[in-house]
């Protein structure tokens, strides 16, 4: 692992790209202060240049620091990237970092417009993955990294997914094993605190309630409202090639072609519209954390099997399923187009 990290540092210093593991999904990283390197990310992903990238930052605290020292360490780190580090930003860093949370703050002068999609704000995240943290510490800089997939495709949660996605490139992929969380970080916008309070732009496995508890403030959910650009907020993102539908909204037509994947929770009755069809069943885990961890691998796997339709069970209404619902609704909206 040491060797691989040393090679990654060398490539990054030379302005190259490296795929890195995080606890959410794999990222495609470049030095956040090198505009040429950052531009390579957009080229490799085929991503429109107006979509901002998250800057991944190192963990500045040691276990033996007092609470005050930790707060000072976070404050020093965040000030390198943001010109207004609020007490809310510090509270979120202390509560959730390293972890699956991204904060949007007003950018500092040195932050490149190539990274922010020409906006005055920057997304920051300290990832909760040992290998990513070691790389960040040894690199001692920020790494701009979107998910390591081509634009509009499913995010990778294993090193093999990344290699498959970029098989035409000589890309160094740090293999940190399968991602523990499995879906992208929760994004919280703290740039409109005075008028709107904290706003969740993209739901993730850190939920609204937990953020409210950490801040002692009401947090709104606005990922559908107009506002800063989040590519995850395009209605068709995370797009499998196979047509997908929720069981409550199955496309009509008795002559639907043969092979259907029925993906459901234990104990769900077969929807009438699927009766007498050639079915392959997949049983979903009953806990959201377990489903999130396997969600993208499952979608990739199903998408590769040549089904004519993937039929998904309706999800439970409890808020702990919100992030998974968000990804699946987008997958359904974007599905079946290739
Ligand atoms: O879990 C994650 O967040 C993963 C891992 C690799 O860290 N990264 C990730 O990156 O999902 P990406 O680029 O696929 O999605 C990040 C989202 C984008 O949709 C982008 O629009 C949004 O974050 N974002 C970044 N900077 C922003 C900003 N300044 N204002 C609003 N949205 C921003
Ligand atoms: Mg992405």
Coordinates of C-alpha atoms and ligand atoms in Angstrom, one line a residue:
X1 CA 0.0 0.0 0.0
X2 CA 2.9 2.4 0.8
X3 CA 4.3 1.9 -2.6
X4 CA 1.0 2.6 -4.3
X5 CA 0.5 5.8 -2.3
X6 CA 4.0 6.9 -3.1
X7 CA 3.3 6.4 -6.8
X8 CA 0.0 8.3 -6.5
X9 CA 1.7 11.2 -4.8
X10 CA 4.3 11.4 -7.7
X11 CA 1.6 11.3 -10.3
X12 CA -0.5 13.9 -8.6
X13 CA 2.6 16.2 -8.2
X14 CA 3.2 15.8 -11.9
X15 CA -0.3 17.0 -12.7
X16 CA -1.7 13.5 -13.4
X17 CA -4.9 11.8 -12.4
X18 CA -5.3 9.1 -9.8
X19 CA -8.4 7.1 -8.9
X20 CA -8.9 7.0 -5.1
X21 CA -11.1 5.0 -2.8
X22 CA -13.3 6.8 -0.4
X23 CA -16.0 5.5 2.0
X24 CA -18.8 6.6 -0.4
X25 CA -17.7 5.9 -4.0
X26 CA -14.3 6.0 -5.8
X27 CA -13.1 9.4 -6.9
X28 CA -11.0 10.6 -9.9
X29 CA -8.5 12.9 -8.2
X30 CA -6.2 15.7 -9.3
X31 CA -4.3 18.5 -7.5
X32 CA -7.0 21.1 -6.7
X33 CA -4.6 24.0 -7.2
X34 CA -3.4 22.9 -10.6
X35 CA -5.8 24.1 -13.4
X36 CA -4.3 21.8 -16.1
X37 CA -4.6 18.8 -13.9
X38 CA -8.2 19.7 -13.0
X39 CA -9.1 20.1 -16.6
X40 CA -7.9 16.5 -17.3
X41 CA -10.7 15.3 -14.9
X42 CA -13.3 17.0 -17.1
X43 CA -11.8 15.5 -20.3
X44 CA -11.6 12.0 -18.8
X45 CA -15.1 12.1 -17.5
X46 CA -16.6 13.9 -20.4
X47 CA -18.1 16.2 -17.9
X48 CA -19.4 19.7 -18.7
X49 CA -17.0 22.2 -17.3
X50 CA -19.7 24.1 -15.4
X51 CA -20.2 21.2 -13.0
X52 CA -18.2 22.0 -9.8
X53 CA -15.9 19.5 -8.2
X54 CA -15.5 18.6 -4.5
X55 CA -12.2 19.4 -2.9
X56 CA -11.0 16.6 -0.6
X57 CA -9.0 17.8 2.4
X58 CA -6.7 16.0 4.9
X59 CA -7.7 15.3 8.5
X60 CA -5.8 17.9 10.5
X61 CA -6.5 16.5 14.0
X62 CA -4.6 14.1 16.2
X63 CA -6.3 11.9 18.7
X64 CA -4.5 13.6 21.7
X65 CA -5.8 17.1 20.8
X66 CA -8.2 18.8 23.2
X67 CA -11.7 19.9 21.8
X68 CA -10.4 23.5 21.4
X69 CA -7.3 22.4 19.6
X70 CA -9.4 20.3 17.2
X71 CA -11.6 23.2 16.5
X72 CA -8.6 25.3 15.8
X73 CA -7.1 22.7 13.5
X74 CA -10.4 22.4 11.5
X75 CA -10.6 26.2 11.4
X76 CA -7.0 26.5 10.0
X77 CA -7.7 23.8 7.4
X78 CA -11.1 25.2 6.2
X79 CA -9.6 28.8 6.0
X80 CA -7.2 27.6 3.3
X81 CA -10.2 26.9 1.1
X82 CA -13.0 29.2 2.4
X83 CA -13.1 32.9 3.3
X84 CA -15.9 32.6 5.8
X85 CA -15.6 29.6 8.1
X86 CA -18.8 29.8 10.2
X87 CA -19.3 28.2 13.5
X88 CA -21.8 25.9 11.7
X89 CA -19.0 24.7 9.3
X90 CA -16.8 23.9 12.3
X91 CA -19.6 22.1 14.1
X92 CA -20.2 19.9 11.0
X93 CA -16.5 19.2 10.5
X94 CA -16.2 18.2 14.2
X95 CA -19.3 16.1 14.1
X96 CA -19.0 14.3 10.8
X97 CA -15.5 14.4 9.4
X98 CA -13.8 12.3 8.3
X99 CA -17.0 11.1 6.8
X100 CA -19.6 11.1 4.1
X101 CA -20.6 14.8 4.2
X102 CA -19.7 17.7 1.8
X103 CA -20.0 21.3 2.8
X104 CA -20.5 24.2 0.4
X105 CA -18.8 27.4 1.6
X106 CA -17.8 30.7 0.1
X107 CA -14.5 30.0 -1.7
X108 CA -11.1 31.6 -0.7
X109 CA -9.3 33.6 -3.4
X110 CA -6.8 30.8 -4.3
X111 CA -9.6 28.3 -5.1
X112 CA -9.7 27.8 -8.9
X113 CA -12.8 28.7 -10.9
X114 CA -12.1 25.5 -12.8
X115 CA -12.9 23.6 -9.6
X116 CA -15.9 25.6 -8.6
X117 CA -17.6 25.7 -12.1
X118 CA -17.1 29.5 -12.1
X119 CA -19.0 29.9 -8.9
X120 CA -17.9 31.8 -5.8
X121 CA -18.5 28.7 -3.6
X122 CA -16.5 25.6 -3.0
X123 CA -17.5 22.0 -1.9
X124 CA -15.2 20.5 0.8
X125 CA -15.0 17.1 2.2
X126 CA -12.7 15.1 4.4
X127 CA -13.3 11.5 3.4
X128 CA -13.6 8.7 5.9
X129 CA -11.3 6.1 4.3
X130 CA -7.9 5.2 5.6
X131 CA -6.1 5.0 2.3
X132 CA -7.6 8.3 1.1
X133 CA -6.6 10.0 4.4
X134 CA -3.1 8.7 4.1
X135 CA -2.7 9.9 0.6
X136 CA -4.1 13.4 1.5
X137 CA -1.7 13.6 4.5
X138 CA 1.3 12.7 2.4
X139 CA 0.3 14.9 -0.5
X140 CA -0.5 17.6 2.0
X141 CA -2.8 19.5 -0.4
X142 CA -6.4 19.4 -1.6
X143 CA -7.6 16.9 -4.2
X144 CA -10.4 17.8 -6.5
X145 CA -12.3 14.6 -7.2
X146 CA -15.7 13.8 -8.7
X147 CA -16.9 10.2 -8.7
X148 CA -14.7 8.1 -11.0
X149 CA -17.3 7.4 -13.6
X150 CA -18.0 8.8 -17.1
X151 CA -20.6 11.6 -17.0
X152 CA -24.1 10.4 -16.3
X153 CA -23.1 6.8 -15.6
X154 CA -23.3 4.8 -12.3
X155 CA -20.7 5.7 -9.7
X156 CA -18.0 3.1 -9.0
X157 CA -17.8 1.4 -5.6
X158 CA -14.9 -1.0 -6.3
X159 CA -11.5 -0.6 -8.0
X160 CA -12.6 -2.9 -10.7
X161 CA -15.6 -0.7 -11.5
X162 CA -13.1 2.2 -12.1
X163 CA -10.8 0.1 -14.3
X164 CA -13.8 -1.0 -16.4
X165 CA -15.1 2.6 -16.6
X166 CA -11.7 4.0 -17.8
X167 CA -10.2 0.9 -19.5
X168 CA -9.0 3.1 -22.4
X169 CA -6.8 5.2 -20.1
X170 CA -3.5 4.5 -18.3
X171 CA -5.0 5.4 -14.9
X172 CA -3.4 4.6 -11.6
X173 CA -6.2 3.1 -9.4
X174 CA -5.6 2.9 -5.7
X175 CA -7.5 -0.2 -4.6
X176 CA -9.0 0.4 -1.1
X177 CA -11.6 -2.4 -1.3
X178 CA -15.3 -2.0 -1.7
X179 CA -16.7 1.3 -0.5
X180 CA -18.3 1.1 3.0
X181 CA -21.1 3.6 2.5
X182 CA -21.7 3.0 -1.2
X183 CA -23.6 6.2 -2.3
X184 CA -22.2 9.7 -2.6
X185 CA -21.9 12.1 0.3
X186 CA -24.6 14.3 1.7
X187 CA -24.1 17.8 0.4
X188 CA -25.0 20.7 2.8
X189 CA -25.0 24.3 1.5
X190 CA -23.9 26.7 4.3
X191 CA -23.6 29.8 2.0
X192 CA -27.1 30.9 2.6
X193 CA -27.2 30.6 6.4
X194 CA -28.6 34.1 7.1
X195 CA -31.6 33.8 4.8
X196 CA -32.4 30.1 4.4
X197 CA -30.3 28.3 7.0
X198 CA -28.4 25.1 6.0
X199 CA -29.8 23.5 2.9
X200 CA -29.3 19.9 1.8
X201 CA -28.5 19.9 -1.9
X202 CA -28.0 16.1 -2.2
X203 CA -29.3 13.6 0.3
X204 CA -26.8 11.0 1.5
X205 CA -26.5 8.5 4.4
X206 CA -25.9 11.3 6.9
X207 CA -29.6 12.4 7.2
X208 CA -31.2 15.7 7.9
X209 CA -32.0 14.9 11.5
X210 CA -28.4 14.1 12.3
X211 CA -27.3 17.4 10.8
X212 CA -30.0 19.3 12.7
X213 CA -28.9 17.7 15.9
X214 CA -25.3 18.6 15.3
X215 CA -26.2 22.3 14.5
X216 CA -29.2 22.8 16.7
X217 CA -30.8 24.4 13.7
X218 CA -33.5 23.6 11.2
X219 CA -32.2 22.2 8.0
X220 CA -34.1 22.3 4.7
X221 CA -34.1 19.9 1.9
X222 CA -33.8 21.7 -1.3
X223 CA -32.2 19.5 -3.8
X224 CA -35.1 20.1 -6.2
X225 CA -35.2 23.8 -5.8
X226 CA -33.2 26.1 -8.2
X227 CA -29.9 27.0 -6.8
X228 CA -26.2 26.1 -7.2
X229 CA -25.5 23.4 -9.7
X230 CA -25.3 19.8 -8.5
X231 CA -25.0 17.3 -11.3
X232 CA -26.6 14.8 -9.0
X233 CA -29.7 17.1 -9.2
X234 CA -30.2 16.5 -12.9
X235 CA -33.3 14.5 -13.0
X236 CA -31.7 11.8 -15.2
X237 CA -28.4 10.9 -13.7
X238 CA -27.0 7.5 -12.6
X239 CA -28.4 5.9 -15.8
X240 CA -28.5 2.2 -16.5
X241 CA -29.0 1.2 -20.1
X242 CA -31.8 -1.3 -19.2
X243 CA -35.3 0.2 -18.7
X244 CA -36.2 0.5 -15.1
X245 CA -39.5 1.1 -13.3
X246 CA -41.0 1.0 -9.8
X247 CA -43.6 -1.7 -9.3
X248 CA -46.3 0.9 -8.6
X249 CA -45.7 2.5 -12.0
X250 CA -45.1 -0.4 -14.3
X251 CA -45.3 0.5 -18.0
X252 CA -48.6 -1.0 -19.4
X253 CA -48.7 -3.4 -22.4
X254 CA -49.4 -7.0 -22.1
X255 CA -46.9 -7.8 -24.9
X256 CA -43.9 -6.6 -22.8
X257 CA -40.9 -8.5 -23.9
X258 CA -39.8 -11.6 -21.9
X259 CA -36.9 -11.2 -19.5
X260 CA -37.7 -9.2 -16.4
X261 CA -35.6 -8.6 -13.2
X262 CA -37.9 -8.3 -10.2
X263 CA -36.0 -6.6 -7.4
X264 CA -37.8 -6.6 -4.1
X265 CA -37.7 -6.7 -0.3
X266 CA -38.4 -10.0 1.5
X267 CA -42.1 -10.8 1.7
X268 CA -43.4 -8.5 -1.1
X269 CA -46.2 -10.0 -3.2
X270 CA -45.6 -10.4 -6.9
X271 CA -47.2 -7.4 -8.7
X272 CA -50.1 -8.6 -11.0
X273 CA -48.5 -7.0 -14.0
X274 CA -45.5 -9.3 -13.6
X275 CA -47.4 -12.5 -13.3
X276 CA -46.7 -15.2 -15.9
X277 CA -43.5 -13.4 -17.1
X278 CA -40.0 -14.9 -17.3
X279 CA -38.7 -13.5 -14.0
X280 CA -35.3 -13.4 -12.3
X281 CA -35.7 -12.4 -8.7
X282 CA -33.3 -10.4 -6.5
X283 CA -34.0 -9.9 -2.8
X284 CA -33.0 -6.6 -1.4
X285 CA -31.5 -6.2 2.1
X286 CA -34.0 -4.8 4.6
X287 CA -31.6 -2.2 6.1
X288 CA -30.9 1.0 4.2
X289 CA -27.1 0.9 5.1
X290 CA -26.8 -2.5 3.6
X291 CA -28.7 -1.6 0.4
X292 CA -26.7 1.6 0.0
X293 CA -23.4 -0.3 0.2
X294 CA -24.5 -2.7 -2.6
X295 CA -26.8 -0.4 -4.6
X296 CA -24.5 0.6 -7.5
X297 CA -22.9 -2.8 -7.8
X298 CA -26.4 -4.3 -8.0
X299 CA -27.4 -1.8 -10.7
X300 CA -24.3 -2.5 -12.7
X301 CA -24.8 -6.2 -12.4
X302 CA -28.4 -6.1 -13.4
X303 CA -27.7 -3.7 -16.2
X304 CA -25.2 -6.2 -17.7
X305 CA -27.6 -9.1 -17.8
X306 CA -29.6 -8.1 -20.8
X307 CA -33.0 -7.8 -19.1
X308 CA -35.8 -6.0 -21.0
X309 CA -37.0 -4.4 -17.7
X310 CA -35.8 -4.0 -14.2
X311 CA -38.8 -3.8 -11.9
X312 CA -38.1 -2.3 -8.4
X313 CA -40.1 -2.6 -5.3
X314 CA -41.4 0.6 -3.7
X315 CA -39.2 1.8 -0.9
X316 CA -40.3 2.3 2.7
X317 CA -41.4 5.8 3.5
X318 CA -39.1 6.4 6.5
X319 CA -36.6 9.2 5.9
X320 CA -33.7 6.9 6.4
X321 CA -34.5 5.6 2.8
X322 CA -34.4 9.2 1.3
X323 CA -30.9 9.0 -0.2
X324 CA -31.5 5.6 -1.7
X325 CA -34.9 6.8 -3.1
X326 CA -33.1 9.8 -4.6
X327 CA -30.6 7.7 -6.5
X328 CA -33.2 5.1 -7.6
X329 CA -35.6 7.8 -8.9
X330 CA -32.8 9.2 -11.0
X331 CA -31.8 5.8 -12.2
X332 CA -35.4 5.1 -13.3
X333 CA -35.6 8.5 -15.0
X334 CA -32.3 8.0 -16.8
X335 CA -32.8 4.4 -17.7
X336 CA -33.4 2.7 -21.0
X337 CA -31.8 5.3 -23.2
X338 CA -29.0 3.2 -24.8
Ligands
LIG1 O1 -19.2 11.1 -2.0 C1 -18.8 12.0 -2.8 O2 -19.2 13.2 -2.6 C2 -18.0 11.6 -4.0 C3 -16.6 11.1 -3.4 C4 -15.6 10.8 -4.6 O3 -16.1 12.1 -2.6 N1 -17.9 12.6 -4.9 C5 -18.9 13.0 -5.7 O4 -18.5 13.9 -6.7 O5 -20.0 12.5 -5.7 P1 -19.4 14.3 -7.9 O6 -18.6 15.4 -8.6 O7 -19.8 13.1 -8.6 O8 -20.6 15.0 -7.2 C6 -20.3 16.2 -6.4 C7 -21.4 17.1 -6.5 C8 -21.6 17.6 -7.9 O9 -22.9 17.2 -8.3 C9 -21.4 19.0 -7.8 O10 -22.3 19.8 -8.6 C10 -21.6 19.3 -6.3 O11 -21.1 18.2 -5.7 N2 -20.8 20.5 -6.0 C11 -19.5 20.6 -5.9 N3 -19.1 21.9 -5.6 C12 -20.2 22.6 -5.5 C13 -20.5 23.9 -5.3 N4 -19.6 24.8 -5.1 N5 -21.8 24.3 -5.2 C14 -22.8 23.4 -5.4 N6 -22.6 22.1 -5.7 C15 -21.3 21.7 -5.7
LIG2 MG1 -20.9 11.8 -9.7

